[in-house]
Tab-separated table of C-alpha atoms and ligand atoms in Angstrom:
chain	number	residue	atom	x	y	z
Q	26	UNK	CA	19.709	-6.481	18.443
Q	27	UNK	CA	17.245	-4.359	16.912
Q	28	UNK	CA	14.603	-6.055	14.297
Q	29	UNK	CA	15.834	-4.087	11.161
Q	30	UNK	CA	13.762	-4.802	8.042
Q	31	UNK	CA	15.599	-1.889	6.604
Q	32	UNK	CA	19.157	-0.600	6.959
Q	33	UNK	CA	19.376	3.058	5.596
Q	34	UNK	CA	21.760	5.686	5.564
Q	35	UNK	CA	21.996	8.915	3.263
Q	36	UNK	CA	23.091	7.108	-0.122
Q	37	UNK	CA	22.593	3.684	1.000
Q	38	UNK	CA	19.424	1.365	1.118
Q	39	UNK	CA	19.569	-2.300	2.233
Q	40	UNK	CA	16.624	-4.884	3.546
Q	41	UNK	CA	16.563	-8.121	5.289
Q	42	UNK	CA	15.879	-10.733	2.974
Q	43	UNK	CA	12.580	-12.155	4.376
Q	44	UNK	CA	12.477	-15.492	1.759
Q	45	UNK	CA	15.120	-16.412	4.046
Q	46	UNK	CA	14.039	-15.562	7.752
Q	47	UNK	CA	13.947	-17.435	10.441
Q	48	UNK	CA	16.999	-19.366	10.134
Q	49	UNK	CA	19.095	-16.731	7.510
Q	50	UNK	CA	19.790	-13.191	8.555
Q	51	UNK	CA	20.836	-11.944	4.702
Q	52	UNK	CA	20.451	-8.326	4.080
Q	53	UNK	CA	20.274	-7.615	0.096
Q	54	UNK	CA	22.145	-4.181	-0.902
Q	55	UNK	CA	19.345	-2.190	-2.945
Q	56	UNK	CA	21.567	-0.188	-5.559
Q	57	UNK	CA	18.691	0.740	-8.187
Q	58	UNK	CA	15.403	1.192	-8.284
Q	59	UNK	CA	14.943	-2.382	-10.303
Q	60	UNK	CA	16.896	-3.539	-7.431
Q	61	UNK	CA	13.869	-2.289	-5.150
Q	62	UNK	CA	11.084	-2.992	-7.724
Q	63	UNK	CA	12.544	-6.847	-7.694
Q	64	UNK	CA	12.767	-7.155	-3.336
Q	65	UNK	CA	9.101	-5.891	-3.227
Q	66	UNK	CA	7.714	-7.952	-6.456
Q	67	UNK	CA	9.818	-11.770	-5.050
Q	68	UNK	CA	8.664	-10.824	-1.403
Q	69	UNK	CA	12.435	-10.473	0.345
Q	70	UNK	CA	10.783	-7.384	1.545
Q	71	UNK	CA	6.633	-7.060	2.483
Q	72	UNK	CA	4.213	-4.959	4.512
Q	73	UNK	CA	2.196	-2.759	3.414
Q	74	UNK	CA	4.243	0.164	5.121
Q	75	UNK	CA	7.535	-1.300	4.250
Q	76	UNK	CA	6.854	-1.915	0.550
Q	77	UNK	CA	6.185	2.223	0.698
Q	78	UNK	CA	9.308	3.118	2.398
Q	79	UNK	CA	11.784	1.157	0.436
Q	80	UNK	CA	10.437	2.112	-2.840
Q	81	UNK	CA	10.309	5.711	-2.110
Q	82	UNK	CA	14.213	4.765	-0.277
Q	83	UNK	CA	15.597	3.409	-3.094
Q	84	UNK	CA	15.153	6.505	-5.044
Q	85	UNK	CA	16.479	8.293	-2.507
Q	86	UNK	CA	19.549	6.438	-2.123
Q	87	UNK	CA	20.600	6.464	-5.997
Q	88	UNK	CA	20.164	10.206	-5.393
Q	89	UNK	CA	22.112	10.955	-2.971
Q	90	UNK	CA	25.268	8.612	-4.681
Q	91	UNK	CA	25.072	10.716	-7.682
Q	92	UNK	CA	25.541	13.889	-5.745
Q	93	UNK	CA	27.872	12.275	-3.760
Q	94	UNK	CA	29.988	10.624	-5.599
Q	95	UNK	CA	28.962	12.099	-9.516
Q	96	UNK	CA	28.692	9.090	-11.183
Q	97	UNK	CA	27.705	5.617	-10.001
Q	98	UNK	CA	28.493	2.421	-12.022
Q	99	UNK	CA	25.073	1.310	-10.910
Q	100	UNK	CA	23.299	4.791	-11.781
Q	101	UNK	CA	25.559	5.403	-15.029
Q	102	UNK	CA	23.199	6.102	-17.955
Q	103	UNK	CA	20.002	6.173	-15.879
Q	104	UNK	CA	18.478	9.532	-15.603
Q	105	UNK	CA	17.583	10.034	-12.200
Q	106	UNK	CA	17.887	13.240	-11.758
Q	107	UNK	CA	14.899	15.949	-11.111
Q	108	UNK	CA	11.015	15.786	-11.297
Q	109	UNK	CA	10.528	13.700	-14.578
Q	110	UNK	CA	12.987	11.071	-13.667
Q	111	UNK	CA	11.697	10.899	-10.337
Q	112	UNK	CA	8.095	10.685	-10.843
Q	113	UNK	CA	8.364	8.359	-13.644
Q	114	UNK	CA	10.733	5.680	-11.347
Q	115	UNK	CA	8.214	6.142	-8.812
Q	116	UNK	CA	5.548	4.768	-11.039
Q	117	UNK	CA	7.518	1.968	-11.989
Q	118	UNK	CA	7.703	0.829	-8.492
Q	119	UNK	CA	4.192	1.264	-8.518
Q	120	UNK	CA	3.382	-1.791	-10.521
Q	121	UNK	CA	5.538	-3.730	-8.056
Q	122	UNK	CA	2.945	-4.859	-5.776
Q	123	UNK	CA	-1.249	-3.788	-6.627
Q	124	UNK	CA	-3.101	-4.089	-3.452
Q	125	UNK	CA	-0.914	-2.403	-0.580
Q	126	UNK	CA	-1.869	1.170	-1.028
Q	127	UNK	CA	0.646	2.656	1.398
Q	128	UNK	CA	2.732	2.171	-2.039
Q	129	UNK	CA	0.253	4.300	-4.044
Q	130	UNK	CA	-0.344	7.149	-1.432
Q	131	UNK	CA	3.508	7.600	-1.082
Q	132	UNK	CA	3.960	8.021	-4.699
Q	133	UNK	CA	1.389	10.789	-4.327
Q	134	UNK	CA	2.686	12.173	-1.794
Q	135	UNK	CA	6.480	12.072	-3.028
Q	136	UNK	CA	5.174	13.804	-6.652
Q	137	UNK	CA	3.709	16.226	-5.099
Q	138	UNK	CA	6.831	17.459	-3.349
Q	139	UNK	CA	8.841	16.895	-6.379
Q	140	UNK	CA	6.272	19.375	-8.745
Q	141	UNK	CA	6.482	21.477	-5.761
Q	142	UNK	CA	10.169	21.971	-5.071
Q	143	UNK	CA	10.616	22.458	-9.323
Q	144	UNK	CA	7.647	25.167	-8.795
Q	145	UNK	CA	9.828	27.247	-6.784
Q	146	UNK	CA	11.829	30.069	-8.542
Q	147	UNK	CA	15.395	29.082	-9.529
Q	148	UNK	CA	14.734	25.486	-8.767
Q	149	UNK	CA	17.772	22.984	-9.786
Q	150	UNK	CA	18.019	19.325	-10.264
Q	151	UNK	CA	19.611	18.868	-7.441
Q	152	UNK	CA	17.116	21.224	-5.157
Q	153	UNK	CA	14.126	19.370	-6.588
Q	154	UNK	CA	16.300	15.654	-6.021
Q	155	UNK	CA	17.166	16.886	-1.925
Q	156	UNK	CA	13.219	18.119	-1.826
Q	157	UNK	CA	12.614	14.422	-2.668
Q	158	UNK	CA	15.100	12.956	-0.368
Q	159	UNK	CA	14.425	14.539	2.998
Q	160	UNK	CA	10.542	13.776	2.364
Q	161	UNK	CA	11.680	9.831	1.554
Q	162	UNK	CA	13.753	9.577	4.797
Q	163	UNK	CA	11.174	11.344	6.760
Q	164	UNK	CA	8.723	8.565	5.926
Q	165	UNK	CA	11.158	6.159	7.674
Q	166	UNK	CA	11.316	8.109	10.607
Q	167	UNK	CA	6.973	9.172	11.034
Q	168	UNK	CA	6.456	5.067	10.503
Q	169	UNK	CA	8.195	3.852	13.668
Q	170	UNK	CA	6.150	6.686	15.937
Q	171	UNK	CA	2.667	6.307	14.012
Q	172	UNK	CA	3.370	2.117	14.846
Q	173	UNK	CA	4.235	3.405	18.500
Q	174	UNK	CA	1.039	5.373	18.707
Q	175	UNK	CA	-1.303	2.481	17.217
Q	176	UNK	CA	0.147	0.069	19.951
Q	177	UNK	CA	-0.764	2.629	22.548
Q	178	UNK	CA	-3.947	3.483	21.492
Q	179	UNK	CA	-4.733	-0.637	20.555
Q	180	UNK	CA	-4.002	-1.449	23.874
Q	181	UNK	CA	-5.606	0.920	25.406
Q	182	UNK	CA	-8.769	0.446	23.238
Q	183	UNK	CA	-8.772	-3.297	24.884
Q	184	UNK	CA	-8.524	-2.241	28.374
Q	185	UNK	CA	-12.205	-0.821	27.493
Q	186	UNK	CA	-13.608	-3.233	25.201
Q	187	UNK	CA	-12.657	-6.843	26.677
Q	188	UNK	CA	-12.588	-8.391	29.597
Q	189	UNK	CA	-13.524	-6.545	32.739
Q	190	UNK	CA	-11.259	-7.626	35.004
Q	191	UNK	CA	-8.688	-5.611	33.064
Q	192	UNK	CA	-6.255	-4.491	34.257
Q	193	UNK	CA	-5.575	-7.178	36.473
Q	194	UNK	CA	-6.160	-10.160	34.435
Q	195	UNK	CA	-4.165	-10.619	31.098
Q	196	UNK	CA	-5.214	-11.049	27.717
Q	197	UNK	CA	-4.581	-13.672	25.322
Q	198	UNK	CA	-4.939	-12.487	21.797
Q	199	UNK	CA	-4.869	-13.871	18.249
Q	200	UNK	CA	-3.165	-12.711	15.392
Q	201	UNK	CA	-1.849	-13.119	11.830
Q	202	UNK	CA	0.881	-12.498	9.368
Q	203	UNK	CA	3.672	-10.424	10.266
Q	204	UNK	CA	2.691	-6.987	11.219
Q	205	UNK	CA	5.729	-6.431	13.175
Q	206	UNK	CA	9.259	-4.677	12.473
Q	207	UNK	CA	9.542	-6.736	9.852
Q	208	UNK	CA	6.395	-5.205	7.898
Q	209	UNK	CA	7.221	-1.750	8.974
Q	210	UNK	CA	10.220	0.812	9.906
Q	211	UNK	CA	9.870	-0.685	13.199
Q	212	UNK	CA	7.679	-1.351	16.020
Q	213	UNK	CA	4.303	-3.075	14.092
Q	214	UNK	CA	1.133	-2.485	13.907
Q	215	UNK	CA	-1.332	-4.845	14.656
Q	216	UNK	CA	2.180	-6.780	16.390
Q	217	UNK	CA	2.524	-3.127	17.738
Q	218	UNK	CA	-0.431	-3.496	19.894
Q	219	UNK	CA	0.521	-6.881	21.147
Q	220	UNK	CA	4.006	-5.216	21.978
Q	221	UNK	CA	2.358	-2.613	23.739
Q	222	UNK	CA	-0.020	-5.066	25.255
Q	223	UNK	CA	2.905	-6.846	27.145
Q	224	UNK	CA	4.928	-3.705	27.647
Q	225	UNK	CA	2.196	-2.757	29.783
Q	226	UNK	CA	2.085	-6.426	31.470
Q	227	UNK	CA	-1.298	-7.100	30.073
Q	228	UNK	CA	-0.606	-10.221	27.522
Q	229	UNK	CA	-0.914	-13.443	28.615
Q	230	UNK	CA	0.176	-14.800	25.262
Q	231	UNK	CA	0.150	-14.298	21.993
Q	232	UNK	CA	-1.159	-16.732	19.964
Q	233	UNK	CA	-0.179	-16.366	15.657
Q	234	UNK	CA	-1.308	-18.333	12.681
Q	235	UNK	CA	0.898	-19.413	10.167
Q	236	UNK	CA	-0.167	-17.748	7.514
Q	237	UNK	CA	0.149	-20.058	4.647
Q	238	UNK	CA	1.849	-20.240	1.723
Q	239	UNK	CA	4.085	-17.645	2.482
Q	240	UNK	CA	4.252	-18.227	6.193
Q	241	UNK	CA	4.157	-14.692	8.029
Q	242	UNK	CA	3.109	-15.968	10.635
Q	243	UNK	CA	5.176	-19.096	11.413
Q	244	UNK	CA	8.658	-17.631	10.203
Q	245	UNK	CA	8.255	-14.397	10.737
Q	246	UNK	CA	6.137	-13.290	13.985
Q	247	UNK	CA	7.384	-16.143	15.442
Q	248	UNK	CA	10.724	-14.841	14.951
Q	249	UNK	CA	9.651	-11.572	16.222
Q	250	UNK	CA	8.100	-12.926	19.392
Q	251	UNK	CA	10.987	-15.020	19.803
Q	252	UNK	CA	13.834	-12.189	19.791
Q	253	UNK	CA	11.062	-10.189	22.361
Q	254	UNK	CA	10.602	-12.868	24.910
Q	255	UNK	CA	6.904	-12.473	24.351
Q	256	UNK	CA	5.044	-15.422	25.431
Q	257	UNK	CA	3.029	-17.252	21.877
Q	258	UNK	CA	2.040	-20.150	20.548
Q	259	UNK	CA	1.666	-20.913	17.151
Q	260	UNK	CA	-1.179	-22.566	15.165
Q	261	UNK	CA	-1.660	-23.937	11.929
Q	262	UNK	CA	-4.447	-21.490	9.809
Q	263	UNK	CA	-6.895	-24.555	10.109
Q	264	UNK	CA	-6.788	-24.056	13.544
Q	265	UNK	CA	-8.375	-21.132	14.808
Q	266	UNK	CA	-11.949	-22.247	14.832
Q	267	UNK	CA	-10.842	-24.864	17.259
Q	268	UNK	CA	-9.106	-22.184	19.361
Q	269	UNK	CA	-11.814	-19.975	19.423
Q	270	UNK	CA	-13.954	-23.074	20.234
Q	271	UNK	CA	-12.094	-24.256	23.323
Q	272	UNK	CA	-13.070	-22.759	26.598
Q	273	UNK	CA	-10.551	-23.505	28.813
Q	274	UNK	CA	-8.689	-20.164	30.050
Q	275	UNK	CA	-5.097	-20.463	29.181
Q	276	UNK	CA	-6.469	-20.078	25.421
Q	277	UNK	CA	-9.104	-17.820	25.942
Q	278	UNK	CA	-8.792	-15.382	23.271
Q	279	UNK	CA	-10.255	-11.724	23.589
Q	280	UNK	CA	-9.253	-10.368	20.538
Q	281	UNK	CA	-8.051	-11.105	17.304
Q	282	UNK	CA	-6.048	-8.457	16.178
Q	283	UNK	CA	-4.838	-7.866	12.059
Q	284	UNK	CA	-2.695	-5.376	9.722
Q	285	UNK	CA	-4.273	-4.241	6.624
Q	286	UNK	CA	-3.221	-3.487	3.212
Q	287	UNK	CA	-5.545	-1.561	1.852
Q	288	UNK	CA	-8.683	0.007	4.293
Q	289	UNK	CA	-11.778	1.081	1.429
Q	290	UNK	CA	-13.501	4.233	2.395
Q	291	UNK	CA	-16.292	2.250	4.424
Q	292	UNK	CA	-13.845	0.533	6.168
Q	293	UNK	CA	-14.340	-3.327	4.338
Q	294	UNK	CA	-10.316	-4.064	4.562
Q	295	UNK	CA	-8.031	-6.382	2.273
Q	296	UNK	CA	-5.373	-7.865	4.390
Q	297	UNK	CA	-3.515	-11.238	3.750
Q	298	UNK	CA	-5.672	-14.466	2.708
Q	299	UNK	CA	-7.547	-15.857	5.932
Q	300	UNK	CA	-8.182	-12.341	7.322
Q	301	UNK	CA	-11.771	-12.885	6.134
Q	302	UNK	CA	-12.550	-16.336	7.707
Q	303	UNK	CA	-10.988	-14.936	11.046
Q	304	UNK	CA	-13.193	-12.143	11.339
Q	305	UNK	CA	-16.325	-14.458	10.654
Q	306	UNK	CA	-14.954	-17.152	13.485
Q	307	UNK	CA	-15.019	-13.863	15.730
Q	308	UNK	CA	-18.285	-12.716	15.238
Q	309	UNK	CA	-19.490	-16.236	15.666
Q	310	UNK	CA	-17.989	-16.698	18.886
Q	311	UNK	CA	-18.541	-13.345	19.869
Q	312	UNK	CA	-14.534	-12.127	19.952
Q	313	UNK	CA	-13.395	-9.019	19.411
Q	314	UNK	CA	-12.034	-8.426	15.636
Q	315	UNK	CA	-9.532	-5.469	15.011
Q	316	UNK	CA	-7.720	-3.756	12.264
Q	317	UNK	CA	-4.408	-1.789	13.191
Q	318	UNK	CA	-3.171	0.187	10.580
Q	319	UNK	CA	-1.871	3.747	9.455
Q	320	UNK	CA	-3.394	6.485	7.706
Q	321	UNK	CA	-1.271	5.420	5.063
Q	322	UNK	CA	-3.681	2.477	4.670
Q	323	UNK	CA	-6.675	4.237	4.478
Q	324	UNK	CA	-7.854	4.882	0.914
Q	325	UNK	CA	-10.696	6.974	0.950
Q	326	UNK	CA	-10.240	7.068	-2.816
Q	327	UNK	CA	-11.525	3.621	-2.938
Q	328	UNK	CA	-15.231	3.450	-2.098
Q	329	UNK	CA	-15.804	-0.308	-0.947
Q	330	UNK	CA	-14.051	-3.336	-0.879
Q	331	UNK	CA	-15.417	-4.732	-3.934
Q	332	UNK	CA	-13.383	-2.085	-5.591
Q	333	UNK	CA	-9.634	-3.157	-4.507
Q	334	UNK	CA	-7.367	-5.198	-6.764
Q	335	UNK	CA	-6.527	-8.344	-5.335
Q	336	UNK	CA	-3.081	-9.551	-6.119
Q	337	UNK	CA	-3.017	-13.164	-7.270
Q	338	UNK	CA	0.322	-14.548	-7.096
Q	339	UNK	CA	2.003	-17.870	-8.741
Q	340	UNK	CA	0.780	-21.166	-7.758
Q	341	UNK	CA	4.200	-23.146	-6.568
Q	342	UNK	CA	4.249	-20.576	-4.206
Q	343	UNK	CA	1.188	-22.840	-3.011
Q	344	UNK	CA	2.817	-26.149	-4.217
Q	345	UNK	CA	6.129	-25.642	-2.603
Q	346	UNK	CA	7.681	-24.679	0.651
Q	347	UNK	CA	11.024	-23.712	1.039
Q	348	UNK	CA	13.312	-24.176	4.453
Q	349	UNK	CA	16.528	-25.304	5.460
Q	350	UNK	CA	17.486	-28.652	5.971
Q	351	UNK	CA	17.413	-30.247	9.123
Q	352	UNK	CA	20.381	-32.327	11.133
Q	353	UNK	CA	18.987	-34.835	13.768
Q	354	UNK	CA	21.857	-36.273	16.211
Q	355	UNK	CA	22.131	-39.062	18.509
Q	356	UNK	CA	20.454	-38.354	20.843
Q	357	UNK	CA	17.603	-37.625	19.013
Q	358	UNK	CA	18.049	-33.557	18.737
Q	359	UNK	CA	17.602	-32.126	16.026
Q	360	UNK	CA	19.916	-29.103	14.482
Q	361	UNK	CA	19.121	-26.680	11.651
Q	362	UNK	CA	21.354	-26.528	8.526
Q	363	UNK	CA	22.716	-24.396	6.936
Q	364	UNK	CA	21.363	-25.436	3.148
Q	365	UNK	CA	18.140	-24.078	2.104
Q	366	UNK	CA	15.854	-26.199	0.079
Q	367	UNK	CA	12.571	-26.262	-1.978
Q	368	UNK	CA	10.081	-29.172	-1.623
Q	369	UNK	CA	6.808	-30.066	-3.675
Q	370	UNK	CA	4.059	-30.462	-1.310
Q	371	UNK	CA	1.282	-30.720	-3.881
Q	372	UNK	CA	0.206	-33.734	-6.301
Q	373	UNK	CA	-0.137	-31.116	-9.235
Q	374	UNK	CA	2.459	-28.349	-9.002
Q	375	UNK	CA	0.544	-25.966	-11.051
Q	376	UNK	CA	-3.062	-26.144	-9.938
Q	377	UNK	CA	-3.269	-24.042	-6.526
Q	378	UNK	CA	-5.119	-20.907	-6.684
Q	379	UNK	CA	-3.024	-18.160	-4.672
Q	380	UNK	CA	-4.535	-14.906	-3.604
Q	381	UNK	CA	-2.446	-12.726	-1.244
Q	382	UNK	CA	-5.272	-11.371	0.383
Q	383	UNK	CA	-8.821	-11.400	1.154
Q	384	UNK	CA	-11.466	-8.699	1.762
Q	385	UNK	CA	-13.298	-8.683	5.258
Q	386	UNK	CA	-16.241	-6.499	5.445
Q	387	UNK	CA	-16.701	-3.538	7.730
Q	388	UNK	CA	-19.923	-5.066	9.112
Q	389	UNK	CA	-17.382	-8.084	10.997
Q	390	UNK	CA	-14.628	-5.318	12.100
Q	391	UNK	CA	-15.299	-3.543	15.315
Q	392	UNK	CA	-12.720	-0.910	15.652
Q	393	UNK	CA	-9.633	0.024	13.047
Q	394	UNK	CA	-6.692	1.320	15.293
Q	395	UNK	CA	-4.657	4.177	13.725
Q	396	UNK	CA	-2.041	6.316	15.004
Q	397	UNK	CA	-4.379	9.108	15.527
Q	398	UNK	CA	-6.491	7.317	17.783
Q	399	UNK	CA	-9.298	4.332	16.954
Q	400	UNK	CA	-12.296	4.747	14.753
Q	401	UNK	CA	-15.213	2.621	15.676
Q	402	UNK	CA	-18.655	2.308	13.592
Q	403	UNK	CA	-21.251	5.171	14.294
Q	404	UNK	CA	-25.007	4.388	15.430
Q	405	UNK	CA	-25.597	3.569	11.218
Q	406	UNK	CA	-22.713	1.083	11.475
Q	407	UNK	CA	-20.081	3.323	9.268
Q	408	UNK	CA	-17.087	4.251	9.258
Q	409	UNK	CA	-16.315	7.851	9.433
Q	410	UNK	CA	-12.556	8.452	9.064
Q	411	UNK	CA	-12.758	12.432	9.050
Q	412	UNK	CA	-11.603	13.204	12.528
Q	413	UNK	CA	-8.589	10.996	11.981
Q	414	UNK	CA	-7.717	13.331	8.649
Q	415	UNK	CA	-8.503	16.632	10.076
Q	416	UNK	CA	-4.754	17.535	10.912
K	24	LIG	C1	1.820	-3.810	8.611
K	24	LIG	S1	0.687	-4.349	7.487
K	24	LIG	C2	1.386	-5.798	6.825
K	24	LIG	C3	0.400	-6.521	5.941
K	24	LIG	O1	1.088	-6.902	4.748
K	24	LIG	C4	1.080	-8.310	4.681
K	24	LIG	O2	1.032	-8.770	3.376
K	24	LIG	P1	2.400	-9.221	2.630
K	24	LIG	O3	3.194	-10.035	3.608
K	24	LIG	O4	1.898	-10.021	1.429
K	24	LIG	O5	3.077	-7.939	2.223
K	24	LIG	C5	-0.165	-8.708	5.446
K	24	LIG	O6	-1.324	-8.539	4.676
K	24	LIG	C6	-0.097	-7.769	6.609
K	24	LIG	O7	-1.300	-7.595	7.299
């Protein structure tokens, strides 16, 4: 089985309902574009990328019903139809999620093509809404080989910059959140690279934090490791200075290796809360620290990282944790149920402070991986990203 994060065919849009991953496999039909705008606000779908391509999907979808099938119960008396409509449900998903700008650089992108396609002489609704639609579902299709490329070039990259026995000896590596499938069309990014890594038989393991409160990391890398047999460990976020600490070789980390959600002009980076301390625990034990991400991710409209909106999110998402319940037997096995349940972890259920993500300076990141090859600092210690925009 494929690792789908989105199911999409011309006039229908569903995701995997990540609240519910590892142990549920629910995929939510996305009918309307409040349909999308509520999957990407709750969190049953995330990623930088993926936010982008169901947003811009979802539109697509309710487009192609009404010229399918005329009228949709779920469409009737919206006005979807032609550049207006369009641009002005694409900045409603907008305000789903602030800090991912994948979001913001597809709306862009998708207006533009809209204004475009009503430019050109005799243009109709419906010529403007299939203008709209083929550039939606190519997005879907460009993700999956731009991830490919970034896990080529990634590994690659770490052939050259680790250890020098490569390619003999193996690597293990650190990462965290999910960067995978499940964050993308398919394929990963910064998880890209560790695919590519043991594609190419050069991971030893894969070692993933788990990412609290929403847990990325523990339910869903781990879940993506799992289904590709790739060898990991797991560790609790308070961990990693101890893992970077130990010397003995079976955790020997060479690189930690991130996702991004936002990349500033100089390269400073906001990815998800923790990012930060784990570049800081690199430099200090002298680790390699990089950032795999798409152009998509790179705002050069956005000068530094001091200038990127940091989504804070509700505190019982702090207080709480949510899994299903567990069924221990006999002989002392122990099953998971079926139920799902919500437990208070926290004395005060309102006092946690919740940031999705963190900024990590360019000064702590040595190379950002894209899928036009990898940018490292110049003699100054900048980030030029000009070559990879010259196409
Ligand atoms: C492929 S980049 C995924 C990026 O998005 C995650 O955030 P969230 O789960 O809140 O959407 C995390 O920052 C990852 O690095």
């Amino acid at each position: 089985m494929v690792l789908q994060a989105i199911k999409y065919t011309r006039g229908s849009l569903q995701v995997l309902d990540q609240l519910k991953l590892p142990y549920h496999e629910v995929y939510r039909d996305i009918r309307t574009v409040q349909d999308a705008w509520d999957a990407i606000h709750s969190m049953q779908v995330r990623g930088a990328p993926a936010i982008a391509i169901v947003a811009a999907l979802s539109i697509a979808a309710c487009l192609a019903r009404l010229k399918n099938t005329g009228a949709d119960p779920a469409l009737l008396g919206s006005d979807m139809s032609g550049a207006g409509p369009i641009c002005d449900n694409l900045q409603l998903l907008l305000t789903s999620r602030p800090t991912a700008v994948n979001l913001a650089d597809a709306v862009r992108k998708l207006e533009k093509v809209v204004w475009q396609a009503q430019a050109e002489p005799e243009s109709t609704d419906y010529s403007i809404n299939e203008a709209y639609i083929q550039a939606a579902e190519q997005m879907l299709v460009d993700d999956v080989q731009d991830n490919e490329n970034i896990g080529n070039y990634g590994a690659d990259w770490m052939s050259r910059h680790t250890i020098t026995a490569f390619p003999a000896a193996k690597l293990s590596v650190l990462t965290h959140c999910n960067t995978g499938s499940l964050a993308t069309a398919g394929y990963g990014t910064a998880l890209g690279i560790i695919r590519s890594l043991h594609s190419h038989g050069h991971l030893k393991r894969a070692f993933y934090t788990e990412t609290r409160p929403y847990n990325q990391g523990s339910r869903l890398t781990g879940y993506e490791l799992l289904h590709d047999n790739i060898p990991s460990t797991m560790i609790t976020d308070s961990m990693a200075g101890a893992l970077l600490g130990t010397k003995r070789e079976e955790e020997n980390i060479s690189c930690i290796i991130v996702g991004a959600d936002r990349v500033a002009a100089n390269g400073d980076t906001a990815n998800k809360i923790g990012t930060y301390g784990l570049a800081v625990l690199a430099k200090y034990h002298n680790v390699k620290f990089i950032v795999a991400a798409p152009r998509t991710t790179i705002d050069l409209l956005t000068p530094t990282g001091q200038d990127i909106k940091i989504e804070n999110r509700k505190p019982i998402e702090v207080t709480t944790m949510r899994g299903p319940t567990l069924q221990s037997s006999s002989d002392g096995s122990v099953t998971v149920g079926k139920d799902v349940q919500e437990i208070a972890i926290a004395a005060d259920l309102t006092g946690a402070w919740n940031p999705a993500f963190d900024v990590t300076c360019h000064g702590l990141i040595d190379a950002i991986v894209t899928e036009k090859g990898v940018v490292e600092k110049d003699e100054n210690g900048d980030f030029n990203f000009e070559k990879i925009f010259a196409d």
